[in-house]
Short mmCIF file of C-alpha atoms in Angstrom, two decimals:
data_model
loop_
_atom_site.label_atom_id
_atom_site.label_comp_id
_atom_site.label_asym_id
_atom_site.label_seq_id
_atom_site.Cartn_x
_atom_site.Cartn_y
_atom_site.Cartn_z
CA UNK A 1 -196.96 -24.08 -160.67
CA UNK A 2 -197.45 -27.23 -162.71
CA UNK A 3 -198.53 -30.14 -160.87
CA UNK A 4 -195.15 -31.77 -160.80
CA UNK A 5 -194.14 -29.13 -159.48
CA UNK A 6 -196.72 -29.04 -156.35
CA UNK A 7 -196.06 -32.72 -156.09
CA UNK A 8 -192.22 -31.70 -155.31
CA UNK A 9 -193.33 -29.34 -153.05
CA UNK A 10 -195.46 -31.28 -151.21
CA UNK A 11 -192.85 -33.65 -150.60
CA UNK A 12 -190.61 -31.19 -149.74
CA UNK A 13 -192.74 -29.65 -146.64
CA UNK A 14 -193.00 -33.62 -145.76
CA UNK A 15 -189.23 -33.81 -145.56
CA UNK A 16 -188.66 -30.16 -143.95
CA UNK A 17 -191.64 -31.33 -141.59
CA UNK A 18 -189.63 -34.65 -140.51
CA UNK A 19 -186.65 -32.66 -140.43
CA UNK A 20 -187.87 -30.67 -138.08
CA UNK A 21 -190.03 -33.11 -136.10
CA UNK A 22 -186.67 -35.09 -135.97
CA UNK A 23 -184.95 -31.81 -134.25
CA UNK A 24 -187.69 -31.28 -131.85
CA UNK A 25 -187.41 -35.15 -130.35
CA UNK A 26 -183.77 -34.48 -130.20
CA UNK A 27 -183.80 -31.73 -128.17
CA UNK A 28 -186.83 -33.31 -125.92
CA UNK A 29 -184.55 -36.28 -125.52
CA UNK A 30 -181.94 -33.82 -124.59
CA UNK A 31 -184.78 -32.36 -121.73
CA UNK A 32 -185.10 -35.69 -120.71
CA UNK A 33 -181.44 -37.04 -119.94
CA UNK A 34 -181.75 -36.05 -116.60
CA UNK A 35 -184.41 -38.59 -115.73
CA UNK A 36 -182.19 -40.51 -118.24
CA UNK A 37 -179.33 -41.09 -115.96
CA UNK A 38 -177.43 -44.63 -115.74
CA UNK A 39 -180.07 -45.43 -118.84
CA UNK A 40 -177.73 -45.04 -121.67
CA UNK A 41 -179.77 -46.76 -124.19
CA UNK A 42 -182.58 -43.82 -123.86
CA UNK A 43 -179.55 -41.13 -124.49
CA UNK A 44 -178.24 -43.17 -127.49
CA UNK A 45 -181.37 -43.10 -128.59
CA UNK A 46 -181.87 -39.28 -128.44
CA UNK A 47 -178.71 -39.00 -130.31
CA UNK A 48 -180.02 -40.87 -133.30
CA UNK A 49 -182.97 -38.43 -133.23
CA UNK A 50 -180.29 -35.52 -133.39
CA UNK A 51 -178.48 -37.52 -136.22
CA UNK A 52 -181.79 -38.20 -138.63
CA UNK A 53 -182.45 -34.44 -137.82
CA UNK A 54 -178.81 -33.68 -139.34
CA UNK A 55 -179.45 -35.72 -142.26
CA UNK A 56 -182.68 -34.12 -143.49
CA UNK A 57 -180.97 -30.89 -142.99
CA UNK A 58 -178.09 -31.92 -145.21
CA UNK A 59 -181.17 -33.67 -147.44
CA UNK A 60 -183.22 -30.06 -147.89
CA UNK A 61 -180.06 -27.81 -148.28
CA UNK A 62 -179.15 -30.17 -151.17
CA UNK A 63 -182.34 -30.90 -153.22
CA UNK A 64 -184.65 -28.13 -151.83
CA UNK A 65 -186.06 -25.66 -153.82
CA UNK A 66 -187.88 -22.61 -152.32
CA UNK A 67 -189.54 -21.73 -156.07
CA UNK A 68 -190.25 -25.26 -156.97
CA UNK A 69 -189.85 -27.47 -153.67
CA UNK A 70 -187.73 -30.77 -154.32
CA UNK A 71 -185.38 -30.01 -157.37
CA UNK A 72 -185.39 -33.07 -159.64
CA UNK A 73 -183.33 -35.89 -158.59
CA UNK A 74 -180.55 -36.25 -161.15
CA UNK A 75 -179.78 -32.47 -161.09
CA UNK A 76 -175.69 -31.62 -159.83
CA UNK A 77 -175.79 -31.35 -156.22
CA UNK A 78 -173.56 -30.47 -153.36
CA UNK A 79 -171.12 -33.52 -152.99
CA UNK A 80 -170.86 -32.25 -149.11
CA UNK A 81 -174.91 -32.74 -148.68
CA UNK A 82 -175.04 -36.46 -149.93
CA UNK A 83 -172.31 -37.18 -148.07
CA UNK A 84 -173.55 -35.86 -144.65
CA UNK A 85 -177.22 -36.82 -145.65
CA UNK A 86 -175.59 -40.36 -145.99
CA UNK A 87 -173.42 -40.92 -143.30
CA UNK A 88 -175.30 -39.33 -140.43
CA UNK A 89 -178.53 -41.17 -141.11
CA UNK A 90 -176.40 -44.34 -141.44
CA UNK A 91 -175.06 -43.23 -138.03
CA UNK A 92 -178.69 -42.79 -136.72
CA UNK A 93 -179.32 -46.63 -137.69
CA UNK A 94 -176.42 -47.51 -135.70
CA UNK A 95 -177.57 -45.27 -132.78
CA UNK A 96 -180.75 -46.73 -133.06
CA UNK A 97 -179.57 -50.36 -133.45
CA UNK A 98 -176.58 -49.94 -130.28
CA UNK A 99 -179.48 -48.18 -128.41
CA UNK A 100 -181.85 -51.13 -128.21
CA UNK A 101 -179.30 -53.86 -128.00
CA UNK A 102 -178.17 -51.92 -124.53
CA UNK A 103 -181.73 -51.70 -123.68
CA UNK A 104 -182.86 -55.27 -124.48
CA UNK A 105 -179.40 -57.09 -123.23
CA UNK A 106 -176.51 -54.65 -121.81
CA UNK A 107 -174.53 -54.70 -124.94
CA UNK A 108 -172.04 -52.21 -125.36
CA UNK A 109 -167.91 -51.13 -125.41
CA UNK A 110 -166.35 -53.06 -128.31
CA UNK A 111 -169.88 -53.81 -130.38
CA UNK A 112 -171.24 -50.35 -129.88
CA UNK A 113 -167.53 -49.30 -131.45
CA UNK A 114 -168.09 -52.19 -133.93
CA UNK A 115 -171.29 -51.07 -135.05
CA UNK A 116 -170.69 -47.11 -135.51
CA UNK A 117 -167.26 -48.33 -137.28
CA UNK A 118 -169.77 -50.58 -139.67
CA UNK A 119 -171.98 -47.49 -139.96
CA UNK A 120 -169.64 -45.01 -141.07
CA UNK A 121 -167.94 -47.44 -143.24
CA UNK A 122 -170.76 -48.10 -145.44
CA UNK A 123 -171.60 -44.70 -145.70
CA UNK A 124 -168.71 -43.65 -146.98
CA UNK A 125 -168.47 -46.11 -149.43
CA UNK A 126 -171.99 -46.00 -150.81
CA UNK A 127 -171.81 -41.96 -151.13
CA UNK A 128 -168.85 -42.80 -153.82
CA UNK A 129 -170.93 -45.78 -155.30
CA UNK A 130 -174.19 -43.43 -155.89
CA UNK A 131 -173.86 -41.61 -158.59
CA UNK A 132 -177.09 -39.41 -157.83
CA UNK A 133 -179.95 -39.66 -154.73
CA UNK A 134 -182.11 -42.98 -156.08
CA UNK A 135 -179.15 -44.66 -156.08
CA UNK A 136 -177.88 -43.37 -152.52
CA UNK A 137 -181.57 -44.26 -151.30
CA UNK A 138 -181.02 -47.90 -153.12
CA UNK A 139 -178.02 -48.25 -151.18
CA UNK A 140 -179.27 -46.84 -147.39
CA UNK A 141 -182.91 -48.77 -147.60
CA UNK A 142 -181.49 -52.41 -146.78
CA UNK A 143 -179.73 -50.77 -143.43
CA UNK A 144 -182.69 -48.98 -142.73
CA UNK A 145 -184.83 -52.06 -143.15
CA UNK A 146 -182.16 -54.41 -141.20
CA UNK A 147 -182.11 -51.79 -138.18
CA UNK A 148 -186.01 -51.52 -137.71
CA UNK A 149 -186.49 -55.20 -138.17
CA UNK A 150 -183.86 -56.04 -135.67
CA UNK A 151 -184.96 -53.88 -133.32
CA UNK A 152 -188.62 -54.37 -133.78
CA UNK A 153 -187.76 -58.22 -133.31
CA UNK A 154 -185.65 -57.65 -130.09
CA UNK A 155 -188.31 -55.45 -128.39
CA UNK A 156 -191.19 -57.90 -129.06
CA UNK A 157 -189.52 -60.77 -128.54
CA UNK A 158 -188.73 -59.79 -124.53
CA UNK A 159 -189.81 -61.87 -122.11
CA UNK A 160 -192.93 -61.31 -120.29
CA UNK A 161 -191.83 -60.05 -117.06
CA UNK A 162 -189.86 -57.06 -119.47
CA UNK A 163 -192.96 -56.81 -121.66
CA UNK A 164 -194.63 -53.44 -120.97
CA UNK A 165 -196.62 -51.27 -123.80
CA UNK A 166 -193.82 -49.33 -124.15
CA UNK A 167 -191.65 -51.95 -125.50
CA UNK A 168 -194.36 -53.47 -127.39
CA UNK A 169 -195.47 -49.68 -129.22
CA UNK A 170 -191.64 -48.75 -129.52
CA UNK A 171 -191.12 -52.37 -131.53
CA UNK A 172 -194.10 -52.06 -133.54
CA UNK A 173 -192.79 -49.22 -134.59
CA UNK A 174 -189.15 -50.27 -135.83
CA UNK A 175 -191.29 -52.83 -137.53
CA UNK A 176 -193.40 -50.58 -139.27
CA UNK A 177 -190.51 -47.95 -140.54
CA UNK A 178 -188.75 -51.47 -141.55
CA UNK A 179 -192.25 -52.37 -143.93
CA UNK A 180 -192.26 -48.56 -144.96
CA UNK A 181 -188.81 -48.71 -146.24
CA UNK A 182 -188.90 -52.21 -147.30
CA UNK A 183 -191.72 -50.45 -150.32
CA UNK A 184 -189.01 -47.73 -150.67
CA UNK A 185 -186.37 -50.04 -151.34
CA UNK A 186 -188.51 -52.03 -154.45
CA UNK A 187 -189.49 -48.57 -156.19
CA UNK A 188 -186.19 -46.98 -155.79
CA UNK A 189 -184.44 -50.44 -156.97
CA UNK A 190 -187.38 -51.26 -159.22
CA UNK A 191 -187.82 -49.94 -162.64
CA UNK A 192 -191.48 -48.55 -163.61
CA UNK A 193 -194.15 -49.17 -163.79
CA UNK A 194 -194.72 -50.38 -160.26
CA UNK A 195 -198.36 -50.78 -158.31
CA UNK A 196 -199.79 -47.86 -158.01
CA UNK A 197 -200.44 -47.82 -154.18
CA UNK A 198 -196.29 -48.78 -153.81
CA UNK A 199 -195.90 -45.22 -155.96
CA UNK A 200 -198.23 -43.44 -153.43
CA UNK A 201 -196.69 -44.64 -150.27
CA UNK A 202 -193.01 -44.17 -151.67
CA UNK A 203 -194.37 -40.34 -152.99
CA UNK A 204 -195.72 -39.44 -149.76
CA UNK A 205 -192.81 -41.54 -147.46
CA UNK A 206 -192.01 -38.49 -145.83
CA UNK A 207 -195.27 -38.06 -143.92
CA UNK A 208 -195.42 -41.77 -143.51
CA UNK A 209 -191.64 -41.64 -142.00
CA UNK A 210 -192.85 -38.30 -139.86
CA UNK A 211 -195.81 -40.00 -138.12
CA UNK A 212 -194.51 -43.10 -137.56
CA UNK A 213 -190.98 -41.43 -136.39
CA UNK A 214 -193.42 -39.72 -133.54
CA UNK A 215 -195.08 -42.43 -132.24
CA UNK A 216 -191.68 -44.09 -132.22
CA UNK A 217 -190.41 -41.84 -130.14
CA UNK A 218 -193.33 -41.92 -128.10
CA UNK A 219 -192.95 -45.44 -126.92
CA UNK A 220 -189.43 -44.47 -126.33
CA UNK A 221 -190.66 -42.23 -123.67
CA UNK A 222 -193.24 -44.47 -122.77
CA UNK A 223 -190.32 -47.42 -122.00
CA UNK A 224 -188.55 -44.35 -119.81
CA UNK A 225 -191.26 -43.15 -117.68
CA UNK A 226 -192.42 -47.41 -117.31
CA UNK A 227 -188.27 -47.59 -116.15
CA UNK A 228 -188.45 -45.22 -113.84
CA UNK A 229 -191.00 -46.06 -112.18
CA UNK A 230 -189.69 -49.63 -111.58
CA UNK A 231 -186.96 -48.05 -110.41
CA UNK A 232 -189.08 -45.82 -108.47
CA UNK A 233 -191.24 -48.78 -106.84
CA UNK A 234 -188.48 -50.61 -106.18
CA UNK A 235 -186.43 -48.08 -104.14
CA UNK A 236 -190.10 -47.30 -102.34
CA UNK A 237 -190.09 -51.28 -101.08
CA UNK A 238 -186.58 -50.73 -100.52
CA UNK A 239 -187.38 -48.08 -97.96
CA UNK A 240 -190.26 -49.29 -96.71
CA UNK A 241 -187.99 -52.38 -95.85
CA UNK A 242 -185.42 -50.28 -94.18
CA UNK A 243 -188.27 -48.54 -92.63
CA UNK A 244 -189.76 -52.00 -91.23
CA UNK A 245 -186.39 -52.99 -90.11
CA UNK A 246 -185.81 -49.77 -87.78
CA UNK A 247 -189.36 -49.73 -86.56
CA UNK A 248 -187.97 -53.91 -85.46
CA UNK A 249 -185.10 -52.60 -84.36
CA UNK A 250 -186.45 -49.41 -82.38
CA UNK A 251 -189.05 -52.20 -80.29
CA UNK A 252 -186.50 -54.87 -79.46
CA UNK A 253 -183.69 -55.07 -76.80
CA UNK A 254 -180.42 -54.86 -78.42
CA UNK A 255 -178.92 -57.34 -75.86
CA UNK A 256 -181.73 -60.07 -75.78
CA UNK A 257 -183.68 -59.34 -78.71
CA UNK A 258 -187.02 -59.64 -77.29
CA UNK A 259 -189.60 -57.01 -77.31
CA UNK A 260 -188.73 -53.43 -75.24
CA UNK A 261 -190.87 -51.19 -72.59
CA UNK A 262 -191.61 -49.01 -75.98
CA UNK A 263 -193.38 -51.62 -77.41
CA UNK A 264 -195.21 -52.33 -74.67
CA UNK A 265 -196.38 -48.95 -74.41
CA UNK A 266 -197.34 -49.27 -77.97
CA UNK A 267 -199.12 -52.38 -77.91
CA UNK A 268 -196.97 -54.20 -80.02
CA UNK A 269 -196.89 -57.99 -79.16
CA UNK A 270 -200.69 -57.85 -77.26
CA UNK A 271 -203.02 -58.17 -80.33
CA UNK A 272 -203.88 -62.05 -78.91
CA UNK A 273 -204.70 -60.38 -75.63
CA UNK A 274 -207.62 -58.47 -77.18
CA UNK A 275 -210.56 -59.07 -74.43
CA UNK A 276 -210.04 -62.44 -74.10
CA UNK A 277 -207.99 -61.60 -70.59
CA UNK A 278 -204.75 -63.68 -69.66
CA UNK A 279 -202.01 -63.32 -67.21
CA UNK A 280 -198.66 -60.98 -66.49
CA UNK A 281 -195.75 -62.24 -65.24
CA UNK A 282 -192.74 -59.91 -64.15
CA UNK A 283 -189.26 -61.29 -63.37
CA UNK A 284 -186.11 -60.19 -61.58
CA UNK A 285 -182.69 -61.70 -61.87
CA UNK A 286 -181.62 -61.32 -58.21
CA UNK A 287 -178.43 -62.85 -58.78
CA UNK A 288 -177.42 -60.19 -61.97
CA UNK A 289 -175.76 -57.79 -60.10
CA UNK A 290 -173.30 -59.98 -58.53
CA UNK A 291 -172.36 -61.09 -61.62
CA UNK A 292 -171.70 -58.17 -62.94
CA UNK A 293 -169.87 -56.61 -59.52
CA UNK A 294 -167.73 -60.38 -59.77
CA UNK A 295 -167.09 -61.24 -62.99
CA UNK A 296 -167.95 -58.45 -65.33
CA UNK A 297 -170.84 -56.55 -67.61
CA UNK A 298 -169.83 -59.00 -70.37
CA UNK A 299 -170.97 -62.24 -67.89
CA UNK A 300 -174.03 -60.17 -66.72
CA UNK A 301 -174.74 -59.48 -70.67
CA UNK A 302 -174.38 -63.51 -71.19
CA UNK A 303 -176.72 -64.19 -67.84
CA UNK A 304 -179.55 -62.57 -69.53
CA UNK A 305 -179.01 -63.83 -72.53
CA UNK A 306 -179.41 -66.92 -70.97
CA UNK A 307 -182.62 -66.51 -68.98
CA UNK A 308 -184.12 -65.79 -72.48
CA UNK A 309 -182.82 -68.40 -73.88
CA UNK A 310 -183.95 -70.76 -71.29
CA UNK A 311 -187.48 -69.12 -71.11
CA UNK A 312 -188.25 -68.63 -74.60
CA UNK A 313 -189.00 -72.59 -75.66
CA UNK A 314 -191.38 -72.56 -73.56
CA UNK A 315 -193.51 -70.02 -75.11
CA UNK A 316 -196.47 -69.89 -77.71
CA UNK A 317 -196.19 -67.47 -80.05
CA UNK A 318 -198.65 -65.35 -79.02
CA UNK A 319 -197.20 -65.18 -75.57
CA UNK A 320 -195.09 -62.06 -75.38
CA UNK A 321 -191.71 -61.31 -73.49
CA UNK A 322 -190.55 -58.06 -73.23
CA UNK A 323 -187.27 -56.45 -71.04
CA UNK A 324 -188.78 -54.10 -68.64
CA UNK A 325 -186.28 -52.75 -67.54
CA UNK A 326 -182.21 -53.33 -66.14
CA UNK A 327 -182.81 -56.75 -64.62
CA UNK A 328 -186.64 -57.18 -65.05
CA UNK A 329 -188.63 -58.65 -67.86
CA UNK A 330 -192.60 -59.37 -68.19
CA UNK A 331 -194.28 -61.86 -69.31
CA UNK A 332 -197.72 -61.78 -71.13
CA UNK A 333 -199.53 -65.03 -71.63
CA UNK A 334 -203.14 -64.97 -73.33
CA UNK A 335 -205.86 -67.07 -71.51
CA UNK A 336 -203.74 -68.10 -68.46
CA UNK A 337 -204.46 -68.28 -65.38
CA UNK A 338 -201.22 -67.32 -62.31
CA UNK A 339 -202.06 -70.17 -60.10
CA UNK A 340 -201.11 -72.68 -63.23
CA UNK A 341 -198.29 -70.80 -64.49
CA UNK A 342 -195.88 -70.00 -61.68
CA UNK A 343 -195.38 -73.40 -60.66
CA UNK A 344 -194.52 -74.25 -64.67
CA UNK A 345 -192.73 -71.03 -64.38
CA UNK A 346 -190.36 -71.35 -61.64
CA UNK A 347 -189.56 -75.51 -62.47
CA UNK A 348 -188.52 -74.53 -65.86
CA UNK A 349 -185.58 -72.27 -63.78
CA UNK A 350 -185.20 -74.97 -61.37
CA UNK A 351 -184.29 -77.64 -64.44
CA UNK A 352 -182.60 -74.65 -66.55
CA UNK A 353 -178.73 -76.01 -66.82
CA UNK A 354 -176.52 -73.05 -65.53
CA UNK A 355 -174.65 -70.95 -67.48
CA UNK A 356 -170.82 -71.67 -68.43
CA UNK A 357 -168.52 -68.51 -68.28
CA UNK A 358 -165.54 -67.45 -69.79
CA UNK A 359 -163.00 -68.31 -66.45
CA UNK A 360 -165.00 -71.46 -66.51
CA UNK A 361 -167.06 -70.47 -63.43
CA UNK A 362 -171.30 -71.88 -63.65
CA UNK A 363 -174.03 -69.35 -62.47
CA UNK A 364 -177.26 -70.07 -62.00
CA UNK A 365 -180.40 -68.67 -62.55
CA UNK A 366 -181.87 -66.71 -59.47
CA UNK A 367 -185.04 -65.45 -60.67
CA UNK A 368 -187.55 -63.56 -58.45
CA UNK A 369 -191.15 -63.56 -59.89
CA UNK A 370 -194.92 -62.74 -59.51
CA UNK A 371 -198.37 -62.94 -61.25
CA UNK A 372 -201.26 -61.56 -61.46
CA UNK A 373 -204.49 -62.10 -63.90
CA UNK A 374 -206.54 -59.51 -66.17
CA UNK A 375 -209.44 -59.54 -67.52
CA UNK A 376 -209.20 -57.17 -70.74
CA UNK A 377 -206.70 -54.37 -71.67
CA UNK A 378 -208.36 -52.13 -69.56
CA UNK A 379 -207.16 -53.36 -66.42
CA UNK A 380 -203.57 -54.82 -67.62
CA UNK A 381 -201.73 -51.72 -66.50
CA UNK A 382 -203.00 -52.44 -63.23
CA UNK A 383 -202.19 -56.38 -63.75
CA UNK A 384 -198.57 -55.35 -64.18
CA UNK A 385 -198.80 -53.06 -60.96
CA UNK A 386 -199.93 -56.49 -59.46
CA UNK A 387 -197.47 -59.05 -60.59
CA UNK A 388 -194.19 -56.50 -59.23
CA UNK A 389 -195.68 -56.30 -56.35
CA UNK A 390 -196.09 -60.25 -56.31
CA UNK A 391 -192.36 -60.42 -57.23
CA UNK A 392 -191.13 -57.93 -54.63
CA UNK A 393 -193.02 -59.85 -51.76
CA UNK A 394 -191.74 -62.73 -53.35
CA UNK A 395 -188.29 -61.52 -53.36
CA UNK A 396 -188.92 -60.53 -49.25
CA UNK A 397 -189.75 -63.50 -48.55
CA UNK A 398 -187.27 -65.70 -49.90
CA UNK A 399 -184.34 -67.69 -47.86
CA UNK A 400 -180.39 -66.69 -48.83
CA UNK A 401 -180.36 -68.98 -51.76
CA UNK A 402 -177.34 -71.71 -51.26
CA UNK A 403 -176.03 -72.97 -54.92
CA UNK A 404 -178.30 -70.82 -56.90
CA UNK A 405 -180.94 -72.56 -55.92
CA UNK A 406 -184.62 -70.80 -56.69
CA UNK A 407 -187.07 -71.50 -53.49
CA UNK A 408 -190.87 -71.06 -54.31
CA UNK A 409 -192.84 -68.87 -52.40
CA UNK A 410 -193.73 -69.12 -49.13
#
């Protein structure tokens, strides 16, 4: 073979190598869609891939030689295999172009339709203006050049909080295909002689157009997999809030939205206590049941509403109320002492304005209640066992309250 002949043939594995390369990322793409779902710029994009792949096909079927590799440009070819060559990488600009504008701002519907009109368009006029390939490569550089610089300029150009290394590899690309072909473009539109290392890199564009066409396609993936796992992080603090917000839910009272006898048992609301000791304080609403036997569950509902209500104002937050049970709640203040409290305690029912029904009927607070101290958590089970038992004798002992009235202990 004479060495213009083994230049053609390199050449020509260079193309049949991109062409191929071009097919592979297609069909990876294609693997891919699937973790590609709602993300239609990553599909479009894999289409492209599956369009350049068509157009080297159409390229090597036309010029290709097996004896000889590339066949001399201005030889009679195929009309069908510079048209398709033509058009479907024209379409794979498009693809390309529509692709990143959906990525980089949500375009799409009538451009996307704009631009593949555009696209095919120019491709079918410029297959009837070029009489042979040099001129149909004269004619498909500029939109090669445009698309890469375009999107190059859109992907490096996004703001910081959207700047990842995918988007900044995948745009350094586009803007190094768009310099490749911008050489291409002054040989094929540039009569001889031209520098000698523009000849090279036009002579050898193939392998030049096959690396950087991988690593393109890399970032692509790269921008996917960063995509995902946003969406992937964020759906993980979406269920962890969910999560948090059950766990709150599970450990509060429905009715009164203070802390339940589960989160008691689970500590929850006692990290103040530690060893520092304090005091627990159990309550009864004596009067609840009559409420609820005269005047309905809804009213009984409202009255303990309202004895939350009126005790919670009154509370640090490290003091911690829970519902203990159907008319009982407990009390657990850090660093108190019973003898101090209960008076405070029972006044602030005393004062407590009564509560206003539906019928327009007043009740008043009739709480029973009793004390007791601990030292450290380990004897605040037995604190509690204390303070009912306070609140039962102190329940014994009171008078038949007359107006709601709450009399102190005896």
């Amino acid at each position: 073979m004479s060495p213009e002949q083994v230049s053609r043939l390199i050449v020509m594995i260079g193309i049949i190598c991109q062409g191929a390369a071009s097919l592979l990322l297609a069909s990876f793409f294609f693997m891919l869609r699937r973790y590609a779902a709602r993300r239609t710029w990553f599909l479009t994009w894999g289409y492209a891939w599956g369009m350049i792949a068509v157009a080297l096909a159409a390229f090597v079927i036309g010029y290709g030689n097996p004896m000889i590799g590339l066949e001399p440009a201005l030889r009679p070819v195929p009309p069908a295999a510079n048209f398709i060559y033509q058009l479907a990488k024209l379409l794979a600009m498009a693809m390309l172009l529509t692709g990143t504008l959906n990525l980089v701002r949500g375009s799409g519907g009538w451009l996307i339709a704009v631009l593949y009109a555009v696209a095919a368009g120019y491709g079918i006029a410029t297959f009837f203006a070029a009489a042979n390939l040099p001129a149909l490569l004269v004619w498909q550089a500029p939109a090669v050049v445009a698309v890469g610089a375009i999107c190059g300029s859109l992907l490096l150009s996004l703001p910081e909080s959207r700047r990842t290394a995918g988007s900044l590899m995948t745009g350094a690309m586009f803007m190094a295909i768009a310099a490749l072909w911008a050489v291409n473009m002054l040989v094929f539109s540039t009569p001889p002689p031209f520098p000698a290392w523009m000849a090279a890199v036009s002579s050898y564009s193939a392998y030049y157009d096959l690396l950087l066409d991988v690593l393109l396609a890399f970032g692509m993936v790269l921008i996917l997999i960063e995509d995902t796992k946003r969406e992937s992080d964020t759906a993980h603090a979406q269920l962890g809030e969910a999560h948090s917000a059950l766990l709150e839910e599970a450990l509060r009272d429905s009715l009164t939205r203070v802390l339940n006898r589960r989160a008691l048992s689970e500590g929850i609301g006692l990290e103040h206590v530690g060893d520092v000791g304090g005091s627990v304080v159990v309550f009864d609403l004596d009067n609840l049941k009559e409420v609820n036997d005269e005047h309905g569950h809804r009213c009984g509902d409202a009255l303990l509403r309202h004895f939350v209500a009126v005790l919670s104002p009154k509370l640090r937050h490290t003091d911690a109320l829970y519902r203990f049970g159907g008319d009982e709640f407990l009390l657990v203040i850090a660093q108190a002492r019973p003898g101090e409290l209960v008076p405070r305690l029972l006044k602030t029912f005393q004062t407590a304005d009564p509560l206003r029904l539906e019928s327009g009927a007043t009740v008043r607070l009739q709480v029973s209640l009793g004390a007791a101290a601990f030292s450290s958590r380990a004897d605040f089970d037995l604190a509690i066992s204390r303070a009912d038992g306070e609140m039962y004798e102190h329940k014994r002992r009171r008078k038949p309250l007359q107006g709601g009235d709450i009399l102190e202990p005896a």
